[in-house]
Amino acid sequence: MAETLLEVRHLNAFYRNRGRRQQILHDVSFTIHEGEVLGLVGESGCGKTTLSRAILGINREIDGEILHHGGQPRMVFQDPASSLNPAWTVGRLLEEPLRNAGVPKQERLARAIEMLDLVGLDSASYERRPGGLSGGQRQRVGIAAAIIGQPKLVIADEPVSALDVTIQAQILDLFMRLRKELGLSYLFISHDMDVIWQISDTVMVMENGRIVETGPRDDVFRDPQHPYTKKLLDAAL
Amino acid sequence: MKRRNWTLRIGGCVAAVMVALILLGTVWTPYDPNALAGAEKSMAPCLAHLFGTDNFGRDLFSRVLEGGRTSLLIAFCTVAIGGVCGTVIGSLTGYFGGLVDEVLMRFNDSVSAFPNILLALVCVSIFGTGKYKIILVLGVLFIPSFARIVRGEFARERSRDYVENARIMGAGPFRVMFAHILPNVKTVLLSSVAIGFNNAVLAEAGMSFLSMGVQPPDASLGRMLAEAQGSLFTMPWYALSTGCFMVLLILGFSLLGQGLQEQEREL
Amino acid sequence: MIEVKNLRVAFPDKAGKPEQAVKGISFTIGDGEILGIVGESGSGKTQTALALAGLSPRKASVEGEILLDGRDLMPLSREEIRNVQGKDIAMVFQEPMTSLDPTMRVGRQVEEVLEIHTKLDKNARQELALQALRDVELRDVETVYRKYPHELSGGQRQRAMIAGAIIGGPKLLIADEPTTALDVTIQAEILYLLGKLNREKGMSILFISHDLRVIRRLCHRTLVMHGGHIVEQGDVGQVFQDPQDDYTKTLIASIPTRRY
Amino acid sequence: MKYYLRKLVTLIITLFVVSLLAFLAFQIVPGDAAARILGTEATPESLAALRHQMGLDRPMLVQYGDWLNQFLFGDMGNSYSYTMSVKALLGPKLPITFTLTAMAFLMIVCISIPLGVWQGKHAGEASDAVTGAVGQVFMSVPSFFLGIVFTLVFGIGLKLFTQGQFIHYDQSVSGFFGYLFFPALAIALPKSAMAAKLLRASVIRELQQDYVRTARSRGRKFSSVLRVHVLRNALIPVVTFLAMTIPEIVANSIIVEQVFTIPGIGRLLLSSILASDYPVVLAIVVMLAFLVVLMNFLADVLYQRIDPRIKVR
């Protein structure tokens, strides 16, 4: 049985708004094993993003346990325009995680060029700013920056929703290729059932902060148990 | 090809010319600002005396340059004190938030209920007048307005994805603030410094006009305007020349500030 | 009903030289027909819709012919165009968050077409507005009528937008990506609603989308646009089963479809 | 309704904080009030007696409490330099400064709103550029210099008023407002230019919003789109700006009163600062601050009336 990378036990998460504490996540538990892609599907406002921020330690208003066995996971954001620092060059963005880990300058440069090539960008974009790239290229930079520190688990929060259909397909292929080549595991979040079907091994359905159904992809899609999952499948075109 | 940012260009030039003139004044002035030339009393502006002379025969252009120097110095130091402290306080409270941020925000709101000049006058009445006291008083009084602007910028940027991404990538809080956020708020800070400079010039001029600011023998544009107002009937050019010089100085920096803001929007 | 001949829309870009967004396209929309336009960003689909609705930006140059029941709209004066807008041709937009005036109650915005084009008094307009809100299957229409846009959900706001568009009994409803910003379940309901309105009121619909799956679900015929041209045109079934143009093929291949 | 209550509470708290700050500021004043009254050759005993009689030896907070409730009931203690109560001193001067400030504020509103909307509507045209440039210059002119220019042009030149001859409202109401017109204009013009620029940018931004396109898709004329939809949305940021100009109007009026020799609070404040007549200074400072905080409260209420989203916050 592959090593478990992430264990989440009875997680409750809250959102503090002007003193009032609103509970967003209710008793969420799941595990991710090495090499596994866990697809999380749910509509906007169901707590998907709160979950990803809780796992990454950005949101501390939580109780319950989050056990990282595979080191600090990295994140790929939905909107490539706002997740990359507009004032920095692509090269410096890629080297940032290595710089924080104390990797020497020369080696950082080599690894950055290597990463650009791996995600299908030519090394000339090293000097360019995110502003000068297309949506698809920017998302490739986002992915490169996430995996350059060789994390075992990458959390992708709606990584393709903001892209055009043809570009979306290319980025999904990239995610699947990187998974095979680098043995990465993903927590892949999307509201699009078809995208989830294409990339996930196991699927988790979330409604209003609760996990309503979990299971291998084909079981969940072929004979969904929970009415909400059925509703999502019927609504998907 | 980026649309030419005229506001920035004109503002930059006017401000540069005025500052250059004043700096030149520190080294050379057409006449000795305090020399009394009895024969040339109350002369209207002419080639010999660009701004004319006052009732003691002193060359007004030289005096305006000298007065401008004091105003420039005070405004520069005020913005330096207020800007630096304001930026430090604003960035910390904006980024870290929490109780300190709330308390300082409330304090900032109640202090801003007092008009700056009113506070300055009160402080001056307690600590006394004079160039260096004015710098200290105005400098401290400008901290809240700078802090408020900087806090707003940092609080806005802190919640954006690229900042969260930076924290996930292991960057410490200070690296996030100064390496990640600062380059994105740089132009807003610069434009508020330019606008702060104007407010400082206006505040100093106002106080000196009320003879509560710079005291003789230091000259200041505000004091000169007060003197000029006395002889408005006989020498209108005295007030007009001093006033226009000050307006040009302020116009330069306000266009500069606005130009930087337009630059920001185009980025 | 609508016949478009050689429509061309161009914008002066930063350097001032005109950039063609729509490069001479021709198509027709039959009475009671739902025509889809699918294409990626920059394909010119939105500019085509705006041109039909007479909402092209001021600095754009629009050429060609747009015939509504045989009458060409292009040469009309601004005044005459305004008589068509809202009465014969209505439009619904993508962002329900920003497409309503945040400081005005929803009811008054739904009535706006009546306020502009008719002499009906306040009560008559309110009655028709409440009826329109019922037509779009909104519950508790009286309270929705008095609410402000930010007090409604995305789905409710989009329904109120549609109510405001159909209240004038238009011949053609142009919908520019009306469901893109909505959740999957709500998107399905809105698509169902548009289909019902088309059947019941016989209103033709021009439906713009970047998602072929939405087009497949709602439209009778569709155009595929790429780089300002129509690269393919035909019944939805035929375009999906046997696409002629390469670009259409890549579009269809890119849809993440469930094969089991 | 809850919104107003919350705002009222913050208003009262701010007033307390403001008055406490002012009061404390005057406690750290170097030198002793009693010594100033008795002069240099006073004996220590007489000094102590006077200090006790004036209650200066009581703990700070008690003095503050005493002073505050007297202040609220109109008794602001006695002036050091004038042998009369502060209230009597301020009485005739308060309405003058209040009228000046109110006139200036009204002028700002009446000039900036039509100008801003007009500029926003004709954005990009030559006329917009010209008025923009003129506005830019006016923004950079300090009020007191503008006052001097007005005196030169309208006073000495066109003789519309005689500089220095303030007409009290007892003598003639029209003369009173006539004389205050130019000082108010001197205060108002720079701020109107700023408010107009802000409103112009706001109108331009709102014109690009989706709801404007929706209204036009329904066949609404451009001018009525502006009037019915855009104006209210565009005014939201301007209301906050106008509220923020109130402290600056008050400050400028102090200086402009000097230029036009208007016997308002401003001139009194100056003379009492020079004479370190602190009860008067304290009273004026607190009163001006109350005026400012009150106006901010009114602006908040107005702000909420225009933007319904505020209630939810």
PDB file of N, CA and C in Angstrom, chain D residues 26-91:
ATOM      1  N   PHE D  26      -2.951  69.994  26.682  1.00  0.00           N
ATOM      2  CA  PHE D  26      -2.724  71.276  27.372  1.00  0.00           C
ATOM      3  C   PHE D  26      -2.246  71.087  28.805  1.00  0.00           C
ATOM      4  N   GLN D  27      -2.219  69.828  29.269  1.00  0.00           N
ATOM      5  CA  GLN D  27      -1.694  69.635  30.638  1.00  0.00           C
ATOM      6  C   GLN D  27      -0.166  69.575  30.604  1.00  0.00           C
ATOM      7  N   ILE D  28       0.381  69.145  29.466  1.00  0.00           N
ATOM      8  CA  ILE D  28       1.860  69.010  29.468  1.00  0.00           C
ATOM      9  C   ILE D  28       2.489  70.356  29.092  1.00  0.00           C
ATOM     10  N   VAL D  29       1.644  71.391  29.105  1.00  0.00           N
ATOM     11  CA  VAL D  29       2.138  72.715  28.704  1.00  0.00           C
ATOM     12  C   VAL D  29       3.232  73.170  29.689  1.00  0.00           C
ATOM     13  N   PRO D  30       4.359  73.576  29.181  1.00  0.00           N
ATOM     14  CA  PRO D  30       5.417  74.051  30.132  1.00  0.00           C
ATOM     15  C   PRO D  30       4.959  75.341  30.821  1.00  0.00           C
ATOM     16  N   GLY D  31       5.377  75.545  32.021  1.00  0.00           N
ATOM     17  CA  GLY D  31       4.986  76.783  32.697  1.00  0.00           C
ATOM     18  C   GLY D  31       3.621  76.614  33.338  1.00  0.00           C
ATOM     19  N   ASP D  32       3.347  77.439  34.247  1.00  0.00           N
ATOM     20  CA  ASP D  32       2.172  77.214  35.097  1.00  0.00           C
ATOM     21  C   ASP D  32       1.198  78.368  34.857  1.00  0.00           C
ATOM     22  N   ALA D  33      -0.035  78.015  34.671  1.00  0.00           N
ATOM     23  CA  ALA D  33      -1.062  79.027  34.357  1.00  0.00           C
ATOM     24  C   ALA D  33      -1.127  80.058  35.482  1.00  0.00           C
ATOM     25  N   ALA D  34      -1.067  79.583  36.673  1.00  0.00           N
ATOM     26  CA  ALA D  34      -1.213  80.512  37.801  1.00  0.00           C
ATOM     27  C   ALA D  34      -0.082  81.528  37.777  1.00  0.00           C
ATOM     28  N   ALA D  35       1.158  81.014  37.514  1.00  0.00           N
ATOM     29  CA  ALA D  35       2.307  81.942  37.512  1.00  0.00           C
ATOM     30  C   ALA D  35       2.078  83.018  36.462  1.00  0.00           C
ATOM     31  N   ARG D  36       1.510  82.618  35.363  1.00  0.00           N
ATOM     32  CA  ARG D  36       1.334  83.617  34.282  1.00  0.00           C
ATOM     33  C   ARG D  36       0.382  84.709  34.732  1.00  0.00           C
ATOM     34  N   ILE D  37      -0.657  84.332  35.464  1.00  0.00           N
ATOM     35  CA  ILE D  37      -1.640  85.359  35.867  1.00  0.00           C
ATOM     36  C   ILE D  37      -1.024  86.285  36.919  1.00  0.00           C
ATOM     37  N   LEU D  38      -0.316  85.684  37.910  1.00  0.00           N
ATOM     38  CA  LEU D  38       0.164  86.523  39.033  1.00  0.00           C
ATOM     39  C   LEU D  38       1.433  87.274  38.652  1.00  0.00           C
ATOM     40  N   GLY D  39       2.018  86.832  37.583  1.00  0.00           N
ATOM     41  CA  GLY D  39       3.231  87.562  37.217  1.00  0.00           C
ATOM     42  C   GLY D  39       4.448  87.009  37.942  1.00  0.00           C
ATOM     43  N   THR D  40       5.638  87.584  37.701  1.00  0.00           N
ATOM     44  CA  THR D  40       6.896  86.955  38.170  1.00  0.00           C
ATOM     45  C   THR D  40       7.095  87.120  39.668  1.00  0.00           C
ATOM     46  N   GLU D  41       6.656  88.246  40.241  1.00  0.00           N
ATOM     47  CA  GLU D  41       7.105  88.428  41.645  1.00  0.00           C
ATOM     48  C   GLU D  41       6.143  87.777  42.629  1.00  0.00           C
ATOM     49  N   ALA D  42       5.256  86.866  42.129  1.00  0.00           N
ATOM     50  CA  ALA D  42       4.299  86.242  43.069  1.00  0.00           C
ATOM     51  C   ALA D  42       5.041  85.348  44.044  1.00  0.00           C
ATOM     52  N   THR D  43       4.544  85.319  45.299  1.00  0.00           N
ATOM     53  CA  THR D  43       5.197  84.458  46.315  1.00  0.00           C
ATOM     54  C   THR D  43       4.689  83.030  46.135  1.00  0.00           C
ATOM     55  N   PRO D  44       5.510  82.031  46.569  1.00  0.00           N
ATOM     56  CA  PRO D  44       5.076  80.623  46.418  1.00  0.00           C
ATOM     57  C   PRO D  44       3.704  80.388  47.043  1.00  0.00           C
ATOM     58  N   GLU D  45       3.476  81.029  48.234  1.00  0.00           N
ATOM     59  CA  GLU D  45       2.190  80.766  48.900  1.00  0.00           C
ATOM     60  C   GLU D  45       1.045  81.249  47.991  1.00  0.00           C
ATOM     61  N   SER D  46       1.147  82.444  47.484  1.00  0.00           N
ATOM     62  CA  SER D  46       0.010  82.969  46.688  1.00  0.00           C
ATOM     63  C   SER D  46      -0.170  82.116  45.434  1.00  0.00           C
ATOM     64  N   LEU D  47       0.989  81.635  44.957  1.00  0.00           N
ATOM     65  CA  LEU D  47       0.889  80.757  43.763  1.00  0.00           C
ATOM     66  C   LEU D  47       0.077  79.516  44.128  1.00  0.00           C
ATOM     67  N   ALA D  48       0.461  78.890  45.299  1.00  0.00           N
ATOM     68  CA  ALA D  48      -0.225  77.653  45.706  1.00  0.00           C
ATOM     69  C   ALA D  48      -1.702  77.941  45.912  1.00  0.00           C
ATOM     70  N   ALA D  49      -1.994  79.083  46.547  1.00  0.00           N
ATOM     71  CA  ALA D  49      -3.404  79.418  46.822  1.00  0.00           C
ATOM     72  C   ALA D  49      -4.164  79.522  45.501  1.00  0.00           C
ATOM     73  N   LEU D  50      -3.574  80.223  44.570  1.00  0.00           N
ATOM     74  CA  LEU D  50      -4.295  80.422  43.289  1.00  0.00           C
ATOM     75  C   LEU D  50      -4.463  79.075  42.586  1.00  0.00           C
ATOM     76  N   ARG D  51      -3.375  78.250  42.634  1.00  0.00           N
ATOM     77  CA  ARG D  51      -3.484  76.956  41.959  1.00  0.00           C
ATOM     78  C   ARG D  51      -4.648  76.166  42.545  1.00  0.00           C
ATOM     79  N   HIS D  52      -4.730  76.234  43.946  1.00  0.00           N
ATOM     80  CA  HIS D  52      -5.819  75.488  44.579  1.00  0.00           C
ATOM     81  C   HIS D  52      -7.160  76.061  44.167  1.00  0.00           C
ATOM     82  N   GLN D  53      -7.195  77.402  44.152  1.00  0.00           N
ATOM     83  CA  GLN D  53      -8.488  78.063  43.856  1.00  0.00           C
ATOM     84  C   GLN D  53      -8.917  77.710  42.439  1.00  0.00           C
ATOM     85  N   MET D  54      -7.939  77.567  41.547  1.00  0.00           N
ATOM     86  CA  MET D  54      -8.304  77.235  40.159  1.00  0.00           C
ATOM     87  C   MET D  54      -8.438  75.718  40.000  1.00  0.00           C
ATOM     88  N   GLY D  55      -8.169  74.962  41.074  1.00  0.00           N
ATOM     89  CA  GLY D  55      -8.356  73.512  41.012  1.00  0.00           C
ATOM     90  C   GLY D  55      -7.275  72.823  40.211  1.00  0.00           C
ATOM     91  N   LEU D  56      -6.130  73.502  40.039  1.00  0.00           N
ATOM     92  CA  LEU D  56      -5.103  72.889  39.186  1.00  0.00           C
ATOM     93  C   LEU D  56      -4.357  71.795  39.941  1.00  0.00           C
ATOM     94  N   ASP D  57      -4.551  71.728  41.302  1.00  0.00           N
ATOM     95  CA  ASP D  57      -3.760  70.729  42.023  1.00  0.00           C
ATOM     96  C   ASP D  57      -4.495  69.390  42.107  1.00  0.00           C
ATOM     97  N   ARG D  58      -5.740  69.333  41.566  1.00  0.00           N
ATOM     98  CA  ARG D  58      -6.475  68.054  41.648  1.00  0.00           C
ATOM     99  C   ARG D  58      -5.905  67.088  40.597  1.00  0.00           C
ATOM    100  N   PRO D  59      -6.150  65.732  40.768  1.00  0.00           N
ATOM    101  CA  PRO D  59      -5.622  64.787  39.777  1.00  0.00           C
ATOM    102  C   PRO D  59      -6.160  65.094  38.366  1.00  0.00           C
ATOM    103  N   MET D  60      -5.387  64.718  37.407  1.00  0.00           N
ATOM    104  CA  MET D  60      -5.676  65.072  36.002  1.00  0.00           C
ATOM    105  C   MET D  60      -7.097  64.685  35.602  1.00  0.00           C
ATOM    106  N   LEU D  61      -7.454  63.422  35.853  1.00  0.00           N
ATOM    107  CA  LEU D  61      -8.745  62.941  35.341  1.00  0.00           C
ATOM    108  C   LEU D  61      -9.892  63.711  35.966  1.00  0.00           C
ATOM    109  N   VAL D  62      -9.727  64.066  37.239  1.00  0.00           N
ATOM    110  CA  VAL D  62     -10.824  64.802  37.882  1.00  0.00           C
ATOM    111  C   VAL D  62     -10.986  66.148  37.172  1.00  0.00           C
ATOM    112  N   GLN D  63      -9.824  66.799  36.916  1.00  0.00           N
ATOM    113  CA  GLN D  63      -9.911  68.089  36.219  1.00  0.00           C
ATOM    114  C   GLN D  63     -10.611  67.913  34.870  1.00  0.00           C
ATOM    115  N   TYR D  64     -10.239  66.811  34.197  1.00  0.00           N
ATOM    116  CA  TYR D  64     -10.842  66.568  32.873  1.00  0.00           C
ATOM    117  C   TYR D  64     -12.353  66.403  33.017  1.00  0.00           C
ATOM    118  N   GLY D  65     -12.764  65.561  33.986  1.00  0.00           N
ATOM    119  CA  GLY D  65     -14.194  65.309  34.178  1.00  0.00           C
ATOM    120  C   GLY D  65     -14.915  66.615  34.449  1.00  0.00           C
ATOM    121  N   ASP D  66     -14.325  67.410  35.359  1.00  0.00           N
ATOM    122  CA  ASP D  66     -14.919  68.707  35.701  1.00  0.00           C
ATOM    123  C   ASP D  66     -15.069  69.564  34.455  1.00  0.00           C
ATOM    124  N   TRP D  67     -13.952  69.663  33.754  1.00  0.00           N
ATOM    125  CA  TRP D  67     -13.937  70.551  32.593  1.00  0.00           C
ATOM    126  C   TRP D  67     -14.973  70.106  31.567  1.00  0.00           C
ATOM    127  N   LEU D  68     -15.053  68.759  31.361  1.00  0.00           N
ATOM    128  CA  LEU D  68     -15.930  68.246  30.303  1.00  0.00           C
ATOM    129  C   LEU D  68     -17.378  68.588  30.604  1.00  0.00           C
ATOM    130  N   ASN D  69     -17.829  68.305  31.874  1.00  0.00           N
ATOM    131  CA  ASN D  69     -19.274  68.548  32.039  1.00  0.00           C
ATOM    132  C   ASN D  69     -19.579  70.038  32.051  1.00  0.00           C
ATOM    133  N   GLN D  70     -18.582  70.842  32.496  1.00  0.00           N
ATOM    134  CA  GLN D  70     -18.826  72.295  32.356  1.00  0.00           C
ATOM    135  C   GLN D  70     -18.936  72.639  30.873  1.00  0.00           C
ATOM    136  N   PHE D  71     -18.000  72.062  30.111  1.00  0.00           N
ATOM    137  CA  PHE D  71     -17.943  72.402  28.681  1.00  0.00           C
ATOM    138  C   PHE D  71     -19.269  72.067  28.020  1.00  0.00           C
ATOM    139  N   LEU D  72     -19.784  70.847  28.376  1.00  0.00           N
ATOM    140  CA  LEU D  72     -21.020  70.420  27.709  1.00  0.00           C
ATOM    141  C   LEU D  72     -22.164  71.355  28.073  1.00  0.00           C
ATOM    142  N   PHE D  73     -22.078  71.988  29.257  1.00  0.00           N
ATOM    143  CA  PHE D  73     -23.182  72.899  29.614  1.00  0.00           C
ATOM    144  C   PHE D  73     -22.800  74.341  29.282  1.00  0.00           C
ATOM    145  N   GLY D  74     -21.803  74.495  28.397  1.00  0.00           N
ATOM    146  CA  GLY D  74     -21.558  75.824  27.874  1.00  0.00           C
ATOM    147  C   GLY D  74     -20.579  76.646  28.679  1.00  0.00           C
ATOM    148  N   ASP D  75     -20.214  76.126  29.861  1.00  0.00           N
ATOM    149  CA  ASP D  75     -19.280  76.963  30.660  1.00  0.00           C
ATOM    150  C   ASP D  75     -17.868  76.467  30.376  1.00  0.00           C
ATOM    151  N   MET D  76     -17.104  77.214  29.590  1.00  0.00           N
ATOM    152  CA  MET D  76     -15.782  76.723  29.201  1.00  0.00           C
ATOM    153  C   MET D  76     -14.703  77.438  29.992  1.00  0.00           C
ATOM    154  N   GLY D  77     -15.003  77.800  31.190  1.00  0.00           N
ATOM    155  CA  GLY D  77     -13.972  78.430  32.016  1.00  0.00           C
ATOM    156  C   GLY D  77     -13.725  79.857  31.548  1.00  0.00           C
ATOM    157  N   ASN D  78     -12.709  80.503  32.167  1.00  0.00           N
ATOM    158  CA  ASN D  78     -12.490  81.925  31.859  1.00  0.00           C
ATOM    159  C   ASN D  78     -11.205  82.100  31.072  1.00  0.00           C
ATOM    160  N   SER D  79     -11.193  83.093  30.224  1.00  0.00           N
ATOM    161  CA  SER D  79      -9.982  83.381  29.446  1.00  0.00           C
ATOM    162  C   SER D  79      -8.954  84.028  30.363  1.00  0.00           C
ATOM    163  N   TYR D  80      -7.644  83.727  30.103  1.00  0.00           N
ATOM    164  CA  TYR D  80      -6.605  84.333  30.944  1.00  0.00           C
ATOM    165  C   TYR D  80      -6.432  85.804  30.578  1.00  0.00           C
ATOM    166  N   SER D  81      -6.362  86.057  29.254  1.00  0.00           N
ATOM    167  CA  SER D  81      -5.995  87.436  28.885  1.00  0.00           C
ATOM    168  C   SER D  81      -7.208  88.368  28.910  1.00  0.00           C
ATOM    169  N   TYR D  82      -8.389  87.838  28.547  1.00  0.00           N
ATOM    170  CA  TYR D  82      -9.560  88.751  28.617  1.00  0.00           C
ATOM    171  C   TYR D  82     -10.294  88.427  29.921  1.00  0.00           C
ATOM    172  N   THR D  83     -10.802  89.457  30.619  1.00  0.00           N
ATOM    173  CA  THR D  83     -11.491  89.168  31.893  1.00  0.00           C
ATOM    174  C   THR D  83     -12.934  88.819  31.575  1.00  0.00           C
ATOM    175  N   MET D  84     -13.155  87.770  30.753  1.00  0.00           N
ATOM    176  CA  MET D  84     -14.564  87.381  30.512  1.00  0.00           C
ATOM    177  C   MET D  84     -14.572  85.881  30.230  1.00  0.00           C
ATOM    178  N   SER D  85     -15.743  85.280  30.324  1.00  0.00           N
ATOM    179  CA  SER D  85     -15.795  83.819  30.161  1.00  0.00           C
ATOM    180  C   SER D  85     -15.546  83.490  28.698  1.00  0.00           C
ATOM    181  N   VAL D  86     -15.015  82.314  28.511  1.00  0.00           N
ATOM    182  CA  VAL D  86     -14.687  81.892  27.136  1.00  0.00           C
ATOM    183  C   VAL D  86     -15.955  81.911  26.287  1.00  0.00           C
ATOM    184  N   LYS D  87     -17.042  81.530  26.938  1.00  0.00           N
ATOM    185  CA  LYS D  87     -18.305  81.428  26.177  1.00  0.00           C
ATOM    186  C   LYS D  87     -18.683  82.799  25.636  1.00  0.00           C
ATOM    187  N   ALA D  88     -18.541  83.818  26.493  1.00  0.00           N
ATOM    188  CA  ALA D  88     -18.921  85.167  26.043  1.00  0.00           C
ATOM    189  C   ALA D  88     -18.004  85.602  24.909  1.00  0.00           C
ATOM    190  N   LEU D  89     -16.736  85.184  25.048  1.00  0.00           N
ATOM    191  CA  LEU D  89     -15.743  85.577  24.031  1.00  0.00           C
ATOM    192  C   LEU D  89     -16.099  84.943  22.677  1.00  0.00           C
ATOM    193  N   LEU D  90     -16.482  83.665  22.750  1.00  0.00           N
ATOM    194  CA  LEU D  90     -16.717  82.923  21.499  1.00  0.00           C
ATOM    195  C   LEU D  90     -18.070  83.268  20.883  1.00  0.00           C
ATOM    196  N   GLY D  91     -19.019  83.594  21.748  1.00  0.00           N
ATOM    197  CA  GLY D  91     -20.402  83.784  21.302  1.00  0.00           C
ATOM    198  C   GLY D  91     -20.550  84.461  19.956  1.00  0.00           C
TER     199      GLY D  91
END
